[in-house]
Amino acid sequence: MILVAVIFIAFPSDEAYVFVIAVLTLGLAIKGLKDIIFYFTMARHMVGGKMILIQGVIVLDFALLTGSLSDVPKIYILLYLVVIHAFSGIVEILRAMEARRTVSGPWKMKFTHGIVDFLLAFSCFIYIRQTHTALIIYSIGLLYSAIMRILNAFRRTTFILIE
C-alpha cells in the first residue's frame, strides 16, 4: 500500500486511474475470496459464521463491479472512491464507539482512523473536478491506512485463554 501510494503521489497521471481500479479490484477480490474460504474451512461452525460468508460474497461482488469501471469517466471513479472511503470511515467510527462501550481496549486509534478516512473522502469530494488533486488526496489516505495497519500489527493485544 505504501509503494502504491508513493507511486501515485510521485506520478499523478491519467493512466493512474486504471491502476487504481486494478489495485482496488485485486484487493477486494482477495478479501472476498479469503472470507469465503474462511467460511468453508472454519466459520461455518462458528456463531455468526454466515455473516462472514455474506460479507465475502458482497466484497467479491464489489470487486467485480470495480473491475468493470474501466470504461466510465474519471469523475465516476473518483466518486466511487469517495463513497468507499466515506463508508469505511463511518464503519470505523461506529466500531470504535462500540468498542468504547463494550471493551476497555484501545478504541481511540480506530476512531481517529475513521475520522481521517471520512475527512479524506470529504476533501476528495471537494476537489473532485481537479482529478490530479483528488488522486493525491486518495494516495495520502492510502498511505495513512497502510501506516495505521502497520501500527495495529505491532500493538499489544490481550488474549483470553480458556482451558
PDB file of N, CA and C in Angstrom, residues 1 3-8 11 13-27 66 70 77 81 135 138 142:
ATOM      1  N   MET A   1       0.824  -1.195   0.000  1.00  0.00           N
ATOM      2  CA  MET A   1       0.000   0.000   0.000  1.00  0.00           C
ATOM      3  C   MET A   1       0.866   1.256   0.000  1.00  0.00           C
ATOM      4  N   LEU A   3       3.918   1.540  -1.225  1.00  0.00           N
ATOM      5  CA  LEU A   3       4.534   1.672  -2.542  1.00  0.00           C
ATOM      6  C   LEU A   3       3.550   2.248  -3.553  1.00  0.00           C
ATOM      7  N   VAL A   4       2.336   1.766  -3.561  1.00  0.00           N
ATOM      8  CA  VAL A   4       1.318   2.266  -4.493  1.00  0.00           C
ATOM      9  C   VAL A   4       1.017   3.731  -4.203  1.00  0.00           C
ATOM     10  N   ALA A   5       0.915   4.104  -2.929  1.00  0.00           N
ATOM     11  CA  ALA A   5       0.630   5.499  -2.577  1.00  0.00           C
ATOM     12  C   ALA A   5       1.770   6.412  -3.011  1.00  0.00           C
ATOM     13  N   VAL A   6       3.007   5.985  -2.819  1.00  0.00           N
ATOM     14  CA  VAL A   6       4.149   6.805  -3.226  1.00  0.00           C
ATOM     15  C   VAL A   6       4.189   6.951  -4.747  1.00  0.00           C
ATOM     16  N   ILE A   7       3.881   5.888  -5.464  1.00  0.00           N
ATOM     17  CA  ILE A   7       3.847   5.958  -6.935  1.00  0.00           C
ATOM     18  C   ILE A   7       2.767   6.932  -7.388  1.00  0.00           C
ATOM     19  N   PHE A   8       1.590   6.893  -6.762  1.00  0.00           N
ATOM     20  CA  PHE A   8       0.515   7.805  -7.148  1.00  0.00           C
ATOM     21  C   PHE A   8       0.867   9.254  -6.844  1.00  0.00           C
ATOM     22  N   PHE A  11       3.838  10.246  -9.403  1.00  0.00           N
ATOM     23  CA  PHE A  11       3.462  10.285 -10.819  1.00  0.00           C
ATOM     24  C   PHE A  11       1.942  10.319 -10.989  1.00  0.00           C
ATOM     25  N   SER A  13      -0.774  10.662 -13.037  1.00  0.00           N
ATOM     26  CA  SER A  13      -1.072  10.768 -14.465  1.00  0.00           C
ATOM     27  C   SER A  13      -2.469  10.237 -14.764  1.00  0.00           C
ATOM     28  N   ASP A  14      -2.832  10.329 -16.021  1.00  0.00           N
ATOM     29  CA  ASP A  14      -4.147   9.848 -16.432  1.00  0.00           C
ATOM     30  C   ASP A  14      -4.224   8.323 -16.399  1.00  0.00           C
ATOM     31  N   GLU A  15      -3.093   7.651 -16.592  1.00  0.00           N
ATOM     32  CA  GLU A  15      -3.082   6.193 -16.563  1.00  0.00           C
ATOM     33  C   GLU A  15      -3.167   5.643 -15.144  1.00  0.00           C
ATOM     34  N   ALA A  16      -2.985   6.495 -14.155  1.00  0.00           N
ATOM     35  CA  ALA A  16      -3.026   6.044 -12.768  1.00  0.00           C
ATOM     36  C   ALA A  16      -4.407   5.541 -12.381  1.00  0.00           C
ATOM     37  N   TYR A  17      -5.435   6.038 -13.026  1.00  0.00           N
ATOM     38  CA  TYR A  17      -6.788   5.620 -12.683  1.00  0.00           C
ATOM     39  C   TYR A  17      -7.041   4.161 -13.039  1.00  0.00           C
ATOM     40  N   VAL A  18      -6.468   3.733 -14.129  1.00  0.00           N
ATOM     41  CA  VAL A  18      -6.584   2.317 -14.491  1.00  0.00           C
ATOM     42  C   VAL A  18      -5.871   1.468 -13.448  1.00  0.00           C
ATOM     43  N   PHE A  19      -4.734   1.950 -12.977  1.00  0.00           N
ATOM     44  CA  PHE A  19      -4.000   1.231 -11.941  1.00  0.00           C
ATOM     45  C   PHE A  19      -4.764   1.235 -10.616  1.00  0.00           C
ATOM     46  N   VAL A  20      -5.428   2.351 -10.297  1.00  0.00           N
ATOM     47  CA  VAL A  20      -6.254   2.417  -9.081  1.00  0.00           C
ATOM     48  C   VAL A  20      -7.364   1.378  -9.157  1.00  0.00           C
ATOM     49  N   ILE A  21      -8.004   1.281 -10.308  1.00  0.00           N
ATOM     50  CA  ILE A  21      -9.067   0.298 -10.479  1.00  0.00           C
ATOM     51  C   ILE A  21      -8.520  -1.108 -10.333  1.00  0.00           C
ATOM     52  N   ALA A  22      -7.343  -1.362 -10.919  1.00  0.00           N
ATOM     53  CA  ALA A  22      -6.746  -2.697 -10.825  1.00  0.00           C
ATOM     54  C   ALA A  22      -6.389  -3.037  -9.384  1.00  0.00           C
ATOM     55  N   VAL A  23      -5.828  -2.086  -8.653  1.00  0.00           N
ATOM     56  CA  VAL A  23      -5.457  -2.323  -7.253  1.00  0.00           C
ATOM     57  C   VAL A  23      -6.706  -2.569  -6.409  1.00  0.00           C
ATOM     58  N   LEU A  24      -7.737  -1.753  -6.597  1.00  0.00           N
ATOM     59  CA  LEU A  24      -8.973  -1.944  -5.840  1.00  0.00           C
ATOM     60  C   LEU A  24      -9.636  -3.277  -6.176  1.00  0.00           C
ATOM     61  N   THR A  25      -9.662  -3.617  -7.453  1.00  0.00           N
ATOM     62  CA  THR A  25     -10.273  -4.888  -7.855  1.00  0.00           C
ATOM     63  C   THR A  25      -9.528  -6.059  -7.248  1.00  0.00           C
ATOM     64  N   LEU A  26      -8.209  -6.034  -7.335  1.00  0.00           N
ATOM     65  CA  LEU A  26      -7.409  -7.124  -6.792  1.00  0.00           C
ATOM     66  C   LEU A  26      -7.550  -7.224  -5.276  1.00  0.00           C
ATOM     67  N   GLY A  27      -7.497  -6.086  -4.592  1.00  0.00           N
ATOM     68  CA  GLY A  27      -7.630  -6.094  -3.138  1.00  0.00           C
ATOM     69  C   GLY A  27      -8.987  -6.597  -2.669  1.00  0.00           C
ATOM     70  N   THR A  66     -16.026  -3.049  -9.388  1.00  0.00           N
ATOM     71  CA  THR A  66     -14.881  -2.164  -9.542  1.00  0.00           C
ATOM     72  C   THR A  66     -14.103  -2.488 -10.810  1.00  0.00           C
ATOM     73  N   SER A  70     -13.678   0.356 -15.763  1.00  0.00           N
ATOM     74  CA  SER A  70     -12.537   0.873 -16.523  1.00  0.00           C
ATOM     75  C   SER A  70     -12.952   1.770 -17.686  1.00  0.00           C
ATOM     76  N   ILE A  77     -15.252   7.330 -11.198  1.00  0.00           N
ATOM     77  CA  ILE A  77     -14.303   6.517 -10.446  1.00  0.00           C
ATOM     78  C   ILE A  77     -13.931   7.217  -9.148  1.00  0.00           C
ATOM     79  N   LEU A  81     -14.560   6.102  -5.297  1.00  0.00           N
ATOM     80  CA  LEU A  81     -13.529   6.086  -4.254  1.00  0.00           C
ATOM     81  C   LEU A  81     -13.945   6.906  -3.042  1.00  0.00           C
ATOM     82  N   LEU A 135      -6.558  12.505  -6.789  1.00  0.00           N
ATOM     83  CA  LEU A 135      -5.725  11.310  -6.768  1.00  0.00           C
ATOM     84  C   LEU A 135      -4.651  11.408  -5.691  1.00  0.00           C
ATOM     85  N   TYR A 138      -6.349  10.827  -2.392  1.00  0.00           N
ATOM     86  CA  TYR A 138      -6.595   9.397  -2.234  1.00  0.00           C
ATOM     87  C   TYR A 138      -5.313   8.665  -1.870  1.00  0.00           C
ATOM     88  N   LEU A 142      -4.408   6.375   1.350  1.00  0.00           N
ATOM     89  CA  LEU A 142      -3.855   5.032   1.225  1.00  0.00           C
ATOM     90  C   LEU A 142      -2.597   4.879   2.068  1.00  0.00           C
TER      91      LEU A 142
END
